[in-house]
Amino acid sequence: MIECLDIVKIYKNGDVETPVLKNVSFKINDGEFVAIMGPSGSGKSTLMHILGALDTPTSGVYKLDDQDVSKLSDDQLANIRKNKIGFVFQSFNLLSRATVIRNVSLPLIYSEVPKEERIKKAKQSLVLAGLPENRWEHLSNQLSGGQMQRVAIARALVNDPSIILADEPTGNLDTKTGEVVLATFQELNNKNHHTIVLITHELYVAQHADRIIHIQDGLIIKDEKNQNKRIVNNDLN
Amino acid sequence: MKISDIFEETYFSLMSNKVRTGLTMLGIVIGIGSVIGMVSIGQGAQGNIESRIQSIGSNLILIMPGAQRGVGMEVSSGRGSAQTLTLDDASAIASSVSGVEAVAPEISRRYQVTAAGTNTNVSVVGTVSSYPQVRNVAIDQGSFITDQSVQDFSKVAVLGPSARDDLFGTGAQAIGQMIKINKVDFKVVGITQAKGGNGFGSQDDMIFVPLTSAQRYLEGDTYVTTISVQAQSQNVMSDVQQQITSLLLERHHISDPTLADFNVLNQSDIVAAASSVTSTFTILLGAIAGISLLVGGIGIMNMMLTTVTERTREIGLRKAVGAKSKDINVQFLTESVALTFMGGVFGFILGWVLAFLVTQFAGITTQISLSSVILAFVVSAGIGIVFGYYPAKRAASLNPIEALRYE
């Protein structure tokens, strides 16, 4: 469960202060599929960094599973990311010369999980992310964009996180491949009840979620249930 | 992060760009290789010189004539010019100095020596029967000069193998033949064993005759040019040296030791002097090779900095999935230490091959000591830490958000 209360983030560059998040409060329950939507410069990326424990707010409280994350040190934040958060990035960020399995199991080396168990968990995640088994031993740079993003999703799932944060996951993909990736998220949310937070600037992408938080100039301007959810037929792939 | 995982990550990173890894390592390979090779040449030279000095005798003290000064005269005629050491001095040393094993006085000078149709210029040493013992000379054929022949002023000669080869041909039978030294006939009675060594002062290129014969027939004089004394053991050497000095000062009626007309040299002093020369030489060679090692280290640092920049996004990702700064630091430091350590291993092999080739083709003795090997490995790992520290720190301090955005 995510609770944000009066989150403010101000970037300081010398004497110039730039407020990016002015006063943001919301709550996301376990098992929700939420899209955070806003134009570029709205502060949605900054919000994602705070939600992902990559950064801390200037003021306000951010609670993840009832633990206050807003005032932790760098190493404590790293522990939160290791145990509770799975990231999916726009540009995949895979290790290009490593196999799919090694990419997916990467987060587990920092949790000191034994090698056999790492491989076992990586395979389970790959099944959930829907990457065909004959691709598992490929090097990640031999895959197509959609397959790469599935590897990234599997990597986000491997530590069994409380939330999956997807930052523009379809931004580098064509519409059809993007649909497949979004379908994967829907399926993870429906069947496995993963909490998914999708950050995007496209309404079309946001409409795949159950709830849309609109953000603009550092403020939430609308937080509503998605009335016309797009359901993707997962047989597309 | 587990140690086995750190090594696995290091292996994957280094293997993912084999050419670059190899070229970077080459700097360390050449550096360590040249240090080991150069130092082995230096240490080989040192060992060689020390064993040569040891071969002239063991526990040896040499008494050489010093500068002669007349009473109340300021003019010195130069070192070695004094003709004041006599056979009696040698006998006095033998009889009244304690701790002396043997005494061998000698008189030597170069003469033109002729045999049937051949001639050579060779050092002729007039000496006594104890000479082989004092100066580590062994007899190959026949016998050395005996006490009898010294007493009898016998015209007999013992040839060194090189002198024999020059006069009679290589390996020729020379015993019983006659040679002419300074127009005096001497009969060859023995050949000494080859000791090796070449150039000036080789004991192979010598002719030995009885001391008395040399004084009467060749020099027409009674002084000796060197008295070699063998002490009973290493421990009594400085004591013996002391006693000889006082004895000779007394016998020569000299009250001021600084005006002594002789010099007493201790073999270990000679060894120490020669060692200090060769160890300076070794340090010089090692320092020159050390510069290439330093350049190799800078190459490592350069490569690691490039790697950090190139892998910025990877570092960002690792941090995003839970790596702490310490994990990143350790990973990059391990990579640079692995590079230099492997460089050290290959460098050792290269240095060993270099030393082998130098010995094979240049005929220079080389010696690879355990200490230089240990030093090479410690230094190579140390270089990895020193030159990997800054790049690793830079990688660890990257902000994950910035790093993930890096294009």
XYZ file of C-alpha atoms in Angstrom:
644
model
C 0.000 0.000 0.000
C 1.218 3.457 -0.937
C 0.359 6.563 1.040
C 1.560 10.006 -0.008
C 0.806 12.941 2.251
C 1.631 16.535 1.295
C 4.624 15.579 -0.817
C 6.710 18.592 -1.833
C 9.852 18.396 -3.935
C 11.975 21.448 -4.616
C 15.153 21.273 -6.690
C 17.816 23.754 -5.709
C 20.337 24.960 -8.213
C 22.448 27.549 -6.470
C 20.030 30.205 -5.256
C 17.321 29.238 -7.706
C 14.603 27.039 -6.250
C 12.407 25.107 -8.646
C 9.328 23.553 -7.070
C 8.464 20.419 -9.018
C 5.893 18.812 -6.732
C 3.885 21.374 -4.818
C 1.551 19.410 -2.605
C 0.663 15.895 -3.619
C -1.420 13.484 -1.545
C -2.938 10.183 -2.625
C -3.255 6.575 -1.647
C -2.891 3.421 -3.727
C -4.190 0.164 -2.299
C -2.702 -3.262 -2.870
C -3.810 -4.837 -6.111
C -4.648 -1.580 -7.855
C -3.606 -0.728 -11.395
C -3.067 3.022 -11.452
C -1.829 5.286 -14.213
C -0.174 8.581 -13.332
C -0.651 10.819 -16.305
C 0.572 14.262 -17.159
C 2.409 16.248 -19.804
C 6.183 16.503 -19.719
C 7.371 18.843 -16.981
C 4.332 18.104 -14.856
C 6.393 16.402 -12.155
C 5.300 12.845 -12.865
C 8.862 11.584 -13.254
C 9.882 13.184 -9.974
C 6.853 11.562 -8.342
C 7.887 8.220 -9.795
C 11.429 8.633 -8.397
C 9.979 9.275 -4.948
C 7.537 6.346 -5.220
C 10.430 4.163 -6.391
C 12.624 5.167 -3.433
C 15.216 6.598 -5.798
C 14.754 10.001 -4.241
C 13.242 11.510 -1.099
C 10.732 14.374 -0.917
C 11.763 17.811 0.378
C 8.832 17.614 2.771
C 5.809 15.409 3.304
C 5.453 11.771 4.179
C 5.644 8.788 1.866
C 4.637 5.490 3.415
C 5.197 2.207 1.627
C 3.510 -0.742 3.367
C 3.181 1.447 6.471
C 6.895 2.165 6.547
C 7.949 5.806 6.304
C 10.358 5.968 3.385
C 10.623 9.744 3.124
C 13.603 10.248 5.440
C 15.808 7.229 4.829
C 19.513 7.194 3.977
C 20.814 6.101 0.567
C 21.624 2.586 1.758
C 18.211 2.188 3.429
C 16.551 3.369 0.210
C 18.577 0.761 -1.691
C 17.171 -1.890 0.642
C 13.604 -0.678 -0.010
C 14.187 -0.863 -3.762
C 15.739 -4.286 -3.415
C 12.816 -5.771 -1.464
C 9.686 -3.846 -2.424
C 9.972 -2.259 -5.821
C 10.193 -3.495 -9.389
C 11.102 -1.045 -12.127
C 10.190 -1.158 -15.791
C 11.844 1.568 -17.854
C 11.086 3.125 -21.184
C 14.484 2.109 -22.574
C 14.444 -1.407 -21.016
C 17.946 -0.984 -19.473
C 18.996 -4.582 -19.999
C 22.600 -5.767 -19.829
C 23.145 -6.217 -23.548
C 25.815 -8.920 -23.495
C 24.070 -11.023 -20.865
C 21.516 -13.761 -21.355
C 17.840 -13.268 -20.598
C 18.088 -15.427 -17.471
C 21.048 -13.457 -16.146
C 19.248 -10.169 -16.778
C 16.142 -11.309 -14.963
C 18.018 -12.722 -11.982
C 20.268 -9.648 -11.596
C 18.305 -8.009 -8.723
C 18.571 -11.221 -6.684
C 22.376 -11.113 -6.444
C 22.005 -8.068 -4.223
C 19.658 -10.043 -1.940
C 22.301 -12.797 -1.749
C 19.905 -15.424 -3.090
C 21.729 -18.682 -3.980
C 22.311 -19.230 -7.678
C 19.951 -22.167 -8.229
C 17.109 -20.346 -6.560
C 17.854 -17.232 -8.602
C 17.491 -19.212 -11.812
C 14.318 -20.876 -10.564
C 12.735 -17.540 -9.658
C 13.890 -15.961 -12.916
C 12.164 -18.738 -14.870
C 8.940 -18.285 -12.882
C 9.009 -14.541 -13.626
C 9.658 -15.141 -17.304
C 6.606 -17.394 -17.440
C 4.511 -14.657 -15.787
C 5.865 -12.039 -18.196
C 5.025 -14.321 -21.092
C 8.406 -14.637 -22.785
C 8.590 -17.885 -24.772
C 10.990 -20.409 -23.272
C 13.083 -20.734 -26.433
C 14.269 -17.155 -25.891
C 15.533 -17.605 -22.335
C 19.125 -18.397 -23.233
C 19.349 -15.659 -25.862
C 21.472 -12.590 -25.291
C 19.192 -9.672 -24.589
C 20.401 -7.700 -27.624
C 19.173 -10.520 -29.888
C 15.553 -9.868 -28.898
C 12.902 -7.598 -30.369
C 11.731 -4.503 -28.504
C 8.594 -6.158 -27.163
C 10.546 -9.184 -25.999
C 13.089 -6.926 -24.315
C 10.341 -5.178 -22.397
C 8.967 -8.539 -21.299
C 12.413 -9.422 -19.989
C 12.388 -6.117 -18.122
C 8.957 -6.935 -16.688
C 10.189 -10.342 -15.603
C 13.158 -8.635 -13.937
C 10.766 -6.299 -12.102
C 8.774 -9.310 -10.857
C 11.681 -11.441 -9.732
C 12.007 -10.048 -6.199
C 8.239 -10.342 -5.669
C 7.818 -6.580 -5.109
C 4.973 -4.693 -3.396
C 4.651 -2.384 -6.376
C 5.723 -2.429 -9.981
C 6.629 1.006 -11.300
C 6.483 1.286 -15.067
C 7.908 4.508 -16.489
C 6.591 5.003 -20.052
C 6.948 1.247 -20.710
C 5.537 1.578 -24.223
C 7.451 4.718 -25.187
C 10.040 2.900 -27.290
C 7.615 0.426 -28.839
C 5.201 0.566 -31.743
C 1.492 0.602 -30.951
C 0.928 -3.095 -31.484
C 3.903 -4.216 -29.391
C 2.930 -1.618 -26.790
C -0.494 -3.233 -26.554
C 1.116 -6.570 -25.832
C 3.168 -5.092 -23.012
C 0.097 -3.351 -21.554
C -1.804 -6.602 -21.803
C 0.926 -8.242 -19.795
C 0.470 -5.655 -17.054
C -3.301 -6.166 -17.075
C -2.860 -9.871 -16.758
C -0.393 -9.522 -13.879
C -2.868 -7.248 -12.176
C -5.916 -9.457 -12.820
C -4.499 -12.879 -12.171
C -1.659 -12.247 -9.733
C -3.004 -9.079 -8.083
C 0.244 -7.181 -8.453
C 0.076 -3.468 -7.646
C 1.055 -1.617 -10.780
C 1.784 2.097 -11.167
C 2.059 3.177 -14.784
C 3.594 6.566 -15.573
C 2.740 7.950 -18.984
C 1.934 11.105 -20.898
C -0.459 9.374 -23.289
C -4.142 9.107 -22.419
C -4.412 6.093 -24.664
C -1.825 4.225 -22.560
C -3.300 5.455 -19.275
C -6.703 4.109 -20.293
C -5.419 0.567 -19.812
C -5.366 1.129 -16.037
C -8.274 1.022 -13.585
C -7.622 4.450 -12.122
C -5.978 7.544 -13.590
C -4.252 10.249 -11.546
C -3.836 13.388 -13.644
C -0.959 15.592 -12.615
C -0.045 19.016 -13.888
C 2.428 21.674 -12.665
C 3.186 19.658 -9.583
C -0.396 19.247 -8.444
C -2.986 16.500 -8.802
C -5.741 17.956 -10.905
C -7.910 14.877 -11.224
C -7.952 11.430 -9.572
C -10.692 9.251 -11.003
C -11.737 5.719 -11.807
C -11.128 4.937 -15.466
C -14.601 4.729 -16.988
C -13.678 3.405 -20.380
C -10.925 0.901 -19.656
C -9.302 -0.626 -22.696
C -9.090 -4.365 -22.338
C -6.435 -5.905 -24.544
C -6.973 -9.352 -25.861
C -3.813 -11.087 -24.765
C -3.932 -13.419 -27.730
C -2.452 -10.604 -29.808
C 1.035 -11.945 -29.300
C 26.535 -9.319 -2.465
C 28.251 -12.671 -2.197
C 31.925 -13.032 -3.074
C 31.177 -15.714 -5.668
C 28.697 -13.337 -7.331
C 31.241 -10.527 -7.333
C 33.700 -12.775 -9.155
C 31.022 -13.899 -11.595
C 30.028 -10.318 -12.390
C 33.709 -9.425 -12.817
C 34.213 -12.353 -15.154
C 31.237 -11.335 -17.309
C 32.308 -7.697 -17.478
C 35.880 -8.511 -18.429
C 34.826 -11.145 -20.959
C 32.281 -8.859 -22.599
C 35.071 -6.793 -24.138
C 37.943 -9.189 -24.553
C 40.105 -7.045 -26.822
C 40.030 -4.070 -24.512
C 40.601 -6.258 -21.462
C 43.577 -7.863 -23.187
C 45.145 -4.596 -24.284
C 44.721 -3.029 -20.879
C 46.235 -6.056 -19.234
C 49.138 -5.906 -21.693
C 50.380 -2.742 -20.006
C 50.657 -4.556 -16.686
C 52.061 -7.685 -18.341
C 54.899 -5.679 -19.874
C 55.442 -3.727 -16.672
C 55.638 -6.736 -14.373
C 57.514 -8.746 -17.006
C 60.205 -6.119 -17.380
C 60.540 -5.656 -13.617
C 61.033 -9.387 -13.112
C 63.328 -9.721 -16.130
C 65.474 -6.708 -15.250
C 65.768 -7.530 -11.567
C 66.692 -11.114 -12.461
C 69.571 -9.783 -14.563
C 70.701 -7.550 -11.705
C 70.448 -10.299 -9.126
C 72.140 -12.745 -11.473
C 75.044 -10.346 -11.855
C 75.225 -9.947 -8.103
C 75.248 -13.684 -7.482
C 77.816 -14.141 -10.213
C 80.196 -11.522 -8.856
C 79.862 -12.806 -5.314
C 80.618 -16.356 -6.346
C 83.632 -15.174 -8.350
C 84.974 -13.377 -5.326
C 84.325 -16.441 -3.187
C 86.196 -18.549 -5.723
C 89.491 -16.768 -5.069
C 89.527 -18.370 -1.649
C 87.601 -18.686 1.551
C 88.126 -16.544 4.659
C 90.832 -14.767 2.733
C 92.821 -11.762 3.919
C 95.119 -10.110 1.399
C 98.103 -8.010 2.355
C 99.253 -5.751 -0.424
C 102.063 -3.242 -0.428
C 100.987 0.326 0.168
C 102.659 3.617 -0.639
C 106.276 3.964 0.285
C 107.341 7.052 2.145
C 110.786 7.924 3.248
C 111.279 9.206 6.775
C 110.225 12.844 6.917
C 109.439 12.896 3.221
C 106.202 14.222 1.838
C 106.527 12.604 -1.554
C 104.430 9.507 -1.967
C 105.322 7.171 -4.763
C 101.774 5.829 -5.002
C 99.896 2.832 -3.800
C 101.350 -0.578 -4.444
C 104.796 0.824 -5.058
C 106.292 -0.144 -1.722
C 108.707 -3.024 -1.818
C 108.729 -3.663 1.883
C 106.755 -6.889 2.256
C 109.099 -9.822 2.574
C 109.055 -13.541 2.987
C 110.014 -12.952 6.619
C 106.829 -10.929 7.142
C 104.867 -13.916 5.860
C 106.691 -16.295 8.195
C 106.115 -13.936 11.113
C 102.389 -13.852 10.377
C 102.286 -17.637 10.175
C 104.092 -18.066 13.463
C 102.798 -15.281 15.687
C 99.245 -14.418 14.588
C 96.568 -16.634 16.112
C 93.627 -17.859 14.091
C 95.623 -18.236 10.892
C 95.048 -21.394 8.885
C 97.628 -20.885 6.160
C 99.816 -18.169 4.685
C 100.851 -17.930 1.049
C 103.210 -15.154 0.040
C 103.562 -14.546 -3.657
C 105.435 -12.414 -6.119
C 103.856 -11.876 -9.462
C 104.638 -10.051 -12.646
C 103.827 -10.521 -16.297
C 106.532 -12.037 -18.476
C 106.850 -13.076 -22.043
C 106.925 -16.868 -21.854
C 108.039 -19.087 -24.709
C 107.705 -22.790 -25.417
C 108.610 -24.739 -28.557
C 107.805 -22.161 -31.221
C 104.995 -20.389 -29.347
C 104.976 -17.544 -26.893
C 102.519 -15.680 -24.731
C 102.465 -12.858 -22.235
C 101.276 -14.285 -18.957
C 101.285 -13.565 -15.258
C 104.005 -15.535 -13.494
C 103.381 -16.116 -9.813
C 106.193 -17.146 -7.496
C 104.646 -18.792 -4.474
C 104.779 -21.611 -1.949
C 103.049 -24.944 -1.423
C 100.159 -23.536 0.643
C 98.930 -21.361 -2.242
C 96.367 -23.900 -3.636
C 94.737 -24.195 -0.211
C 94.553 -20.444 0.401
C 93.450 -19.433 -3.071
C 91.167 -22.365 -3.952
C 93.308 -23.719 -6.735
C 93.035 -27.424 -7.574
C 95.550 -29.533 -9.430
C 94.443 -31.314 -12.585
C 97.614 -33.138 -13.606
C 100.997 -33.586 -11.922
C 101.622 -31.744 -8.690
C 101.839 -28.199 -7.363
C 105.020 -26.577 -6.133
C 106.353 -28.419 -3.105
C 108.191 -27.137 -0.042
C 111.213 -29.012 -1.378
C 111.243 -27.146 -4.666
C 110.902 -23.830 -2.812
C 113.908 -24.740 -0.656
C 115.928 -25.918 -3.631
C 115.249 -22.939 -5.910
C 113.963 -25.510 -8.405
C 113.211 -24.355 -11.933
C 109.791 -26.004 -12.094
C 106.513 -24.484 -13.245
C 102.804 -25.264 -12.842
C 100.630 -23.980 -15.689
C 97.085 -22.717 -15.589
C 94.923 -24.403 -18.279
C 94.691 -21.246 -20.415
C 98.456 -20.715 -20.287
C 98.928 -24.388 -21.211
C 96.501 -24.025 -24.150
C 98.337 -20.919 -25.387
C 101.771 -22.515 -25.180
C 101.169 -26.114 -26.147
C 97.766 -26.177 -27.812
C 94.360 -26.918 -26.346
C 94.402 -29.921 -24.038
C 97.946 -30.889 -25.085
C 100.149 -32.989 -22.808
C 102.526 -30.457 -21.234
C 103.976 -32.239 -18.210
C 107.698 -32.733 -18.632
C 108.020 -30.081 -21.348
C 110.257 -27.083 -20.969
C 109.212 -23.432 -21.082
C 111.356 -20.290 -21.017
C 110.381 -17.507 -18.650
C 112.547 -14.419 -19.066
C 115.073 -16.625 -20.893
C 115.297 -19.060 -17.982
C 114.276 -22.664 -18.566
C 111.555 -24.090 -16.339
C 110.194 -27.630 -16.419
C 106.416 -28.102 -16.379
C 105.421 -30.332 -13.450
C 101.711 -29.707 -13.109
C 98.523 -28.241 -14.595
C 95.851 -26.582 -12.464
C 92.171 -27.209 -12.920
C 90.127 -24.672 -14.855
C 88.202 -22.312 -12.549
C 86.341 -20.437 -15.183
C 86.204 -16.705 -15.361
C 87.875 -14.664 -17.980
C 89.701 -11.461 -18.595
C 92.072 -9.781 -16.260
C 93.123 -11.710 -13.177
C 91.867 -15.113 -14.247
C 93.637 -17.825 -12.303
C 93.516 -20.030 -15.374
C 95.898 -17.775 -17.252
C 98.835 -18.027 -14.852
C 102.100 -19.825 -14.406
C 103.172 -20.773 -10.892
C 106.851 -21.185 -9.955
C 108.557 -21.580 -6.566
C 108.771 -18.252 -4.728
C 112.513 -18.515 -4.183
C 113.177 -19.292 -7.856
C 111.094 -16.297 -8.908
C 113.012 -14.047 -6.562
C 116.429 -15.338 -7.613
C 116.062 -15.966 -11.383
C 113.300 -13.580 -12.427
C 113.143 -10.623 -10.058
C 116.597 -10.633 -8.511
C 114.992 -9.255 -5.375
C 113.550 -10.462 -2.057
C 110.251 -8.636 -1.615
C 106.822 -10.189 -2.228
C 103.871 -8.534 -3.949
C 101.019 -10.113 -1.994
C 100.628 -12.189 1.117
C 97.415 -14.214 1.126
C 96.281 -15.327 4.562
C 93.498 -17.817 5.186
C 91.788 -17.344 8.529
C 90.485 -20.371 10.431
C 86.916 -19.185 10.248
C 84.699 -16.317 9.196
C 84.390 -15.182 12.841
C 88.061 -14.582 13.499
C 88.689 -12.680 10.269
C 88.530 -9.169 11.644
C 90.627 -10.201 14.640
C 93.253 -11.739 12.359
C 93.176 -8.641 10.189
C 93.787 -6.533 13.313
C 96.681 -8.680 14.527
C 98.353 -8.667 11.121
C 98.134 -4.889 10.941
C 99.762 -4.408 14.350
C 102.397 -7.034 13.676
C 103.434 -5.520 10.360
C 103.427 -1.962 11.743
C 105.789 -3.143 14.443
C 108.017 -5.067 12.059
C 108.193 -2.115 9.660
C 108.842 0.334 12.523
C 105.857 2.515 11.709
C 104.156 4.213 14.636
C 101.411 6.084 12.774
C 98.939 3.590 11.227
C 97.924 6.131 8.582
C 101.447 5.992 7.177
C 101.453 2.192 6.846
C 103.324 0.948 3.779
C 100.871 -1.927 3.276
C 97.136 -2.509 2.989
C 95.273 -5.346 4.621
C 92.123 -6.290 2.681
C 89.417 -8.529 4.010
C 87.584 -10.698 1.502
C 84.185 -9.831 2.960
C 84.997 -6.130 2.445
C 85.570 -6.848 -1.221
C 82.321 -8.815 -1.429
C 80.450 -6.001 0.294
C 81.889 -3.402 -2.055
C 81.022 -5.457 -5.121
C 77.529 -6.203 -3.791
C 76.814 -2.567 -3.213
C 77.712 -1.858 -6.828
C 75.523 -4.623 -8.187
C 72.593 -3.843 -5.921
C 72.674 -0.240 -7.131
C 72.644 -1.682 -10.627
C 69.670 -3.884 -9.735
C 67.755 -0.974 -8.270
C 68.470 1.095 -11.368
C 67.179 -1.647 -13.687
C 64.155 -2.225 -11.473
C 63.368 1.490 -11.414
C 63.478 1.765 -15.191
C 61.140 -1.224 -15.479
C 58.995 0.251 -12.709
C 58.248 3.225 -14.934
C 56.612 0.956 -17.495
C 54.605 -0.590 -14.663
C 53.415 2.869 -13.676
C 52.400 3.585 -17.266
C 50.501 0.272 -17.286
C 48.711 1.324 -14.102
C 47.665 4.612 -15.646
C 46.348 2.591 -18.602
C 44.191 0.617 -16.170
C 42.828 3.801 -14.651
C 42.073 5.229 -18.089
C 40.244 2.068 -19.135
C 38.272 1.896 -15.895
C 37.186 5.526 -16.222
C 36.034 4.860 -19.783
C 34.184 1.791 -18.566
C 32.422 3.726 -15.831
C 31.218 6.315 -18.329
C 30.203 3.665 -20.814
C 28.314 1.660 -18.214
C 26.618 4.594 -16.513
C 23.156 3.248 -17.334
C 24.109 -0.199 -16.112
C 25.271 1.345 -12.835
C 21.978 3.257 -12.620
C 20.033 0.066 -13.213
C 22.008 -1.876 -10.622
C 21.318 0.840 -8.098
C 17.637 0.893 -9.041
C 17.301 -2.824 -8.374
C 18.897 -2.503 -4.967
C 22.688 -2.266 -5.262
C 24.264 -0.104 -2.593
C 27.145 2.255 -3.348
C 29.426 -0.208 -1.611
C 28.333 -3.025 -3.986
C 29.166 -0.894 -7.036
C 32.457 0.197 -5.516
C 33.487 -3.382 -4.753
C 32.464 -4.554 -8.218
C 34.590 -1.999 -10.073
C 37.521 -2.355 -7.702
C 37.419 -6.132 -8.162
C 37.465 -5.645 -11.922
C 40.601 -3.528 -11.832
C 42.360 -5.787 -9.321
C 41.425 -8.843 -11.405
C 42.903 -7.133 -14.463
C 46.159 -6.241 -12.772
C 46.450 -9.548 -10.954
C 46.042 -11.531 -14.168
C 48.461 -9.084 -15.752
C 50.836 -9.954 -12.920
C 50.537 -13.679 -13.609
C 51.194 -13.286 -17.332
C 53.869 -10.690 -16.570
C 55.656 -13.162 -14.347
C 55.647 -15.698 -17.175
C 56.943 -13.044 -19.582
C 59.681 -12.009 -17.146
C 60.689 -15.611 -16.670
C 60.875 -16.147 -20.433
C 62.879 -12.914 -20.803
C 65.350 -14.021 -18.143
C 65.637 -17.412 -19.821
C 66.273 -15.840 -23.235
C 68.856 -13.440 -21.818
C 70.694 -16.366 -20.253
C 70.436 -18.409 -23.454
C 71.426 -15.805 -26.002
C 73.403 -13.160 -24.140
C 75.125 -15.554 -21.742
C 74.300 -13.360 -18.768
C 73.487 -15.188 -15.560
C 69.971 -14.376 -14.348
C 68.312 -15.233 -11.094
C 64.594 -14.963 -10.280
C 64.256 -14.730 -6.541
C 61.085 -15.551 -4.642
C 61.078 -12.051 -3.206
C 60.863 -10.450 -6.653
C 57.957 -12.740 -7.571
C 56.054 -11.924 -4.389
C 56.838 -8.262 -4.900
C 55.490 -8.413 -8.458
C 52.165 -9.887 -7.304
C 51.781 -7.522 -4.389
C 52.653 -4.575 -6.610
C 50.267 -5.638 -9.380
C 47.370 -6.112 -6.978
C 48.329 -2.819 -5.328
C 48.268 -1.057 -8.681
C 44.769 -2.435 -9.248
C 43.625 -0.944 -5.957
C 45.412 2.386 -6.384
C 44.419 2.989 -9.986
C 40.996 1.367 -9.653
C 40.058 3.310 -6.532
C 39.149 6.583 -8.193
C 37.076 5.097 -11.066
C 35.274 2.766 -8.628
C 34.517 5.646 -6.306
C 33.211 7.637 -9.215
C 30.946 4.761 -10.274
C 29.668 4.266 -6.739
C 28.864 7.927 -6.251
C 26.676 8.178 -9.364
C 23.140 9.276 -8.667
C 20.832 6.472 -9.867
C 18.310 8.893 -11.397
C 20.956 10.752 -13.392
C 22.659 7.492 -14.330
C 19.436 5.959 -15.697
C 18.823 9.038 -17.807
C 22.376 9.113 -19.180
C 22.510 8.840 -22.957
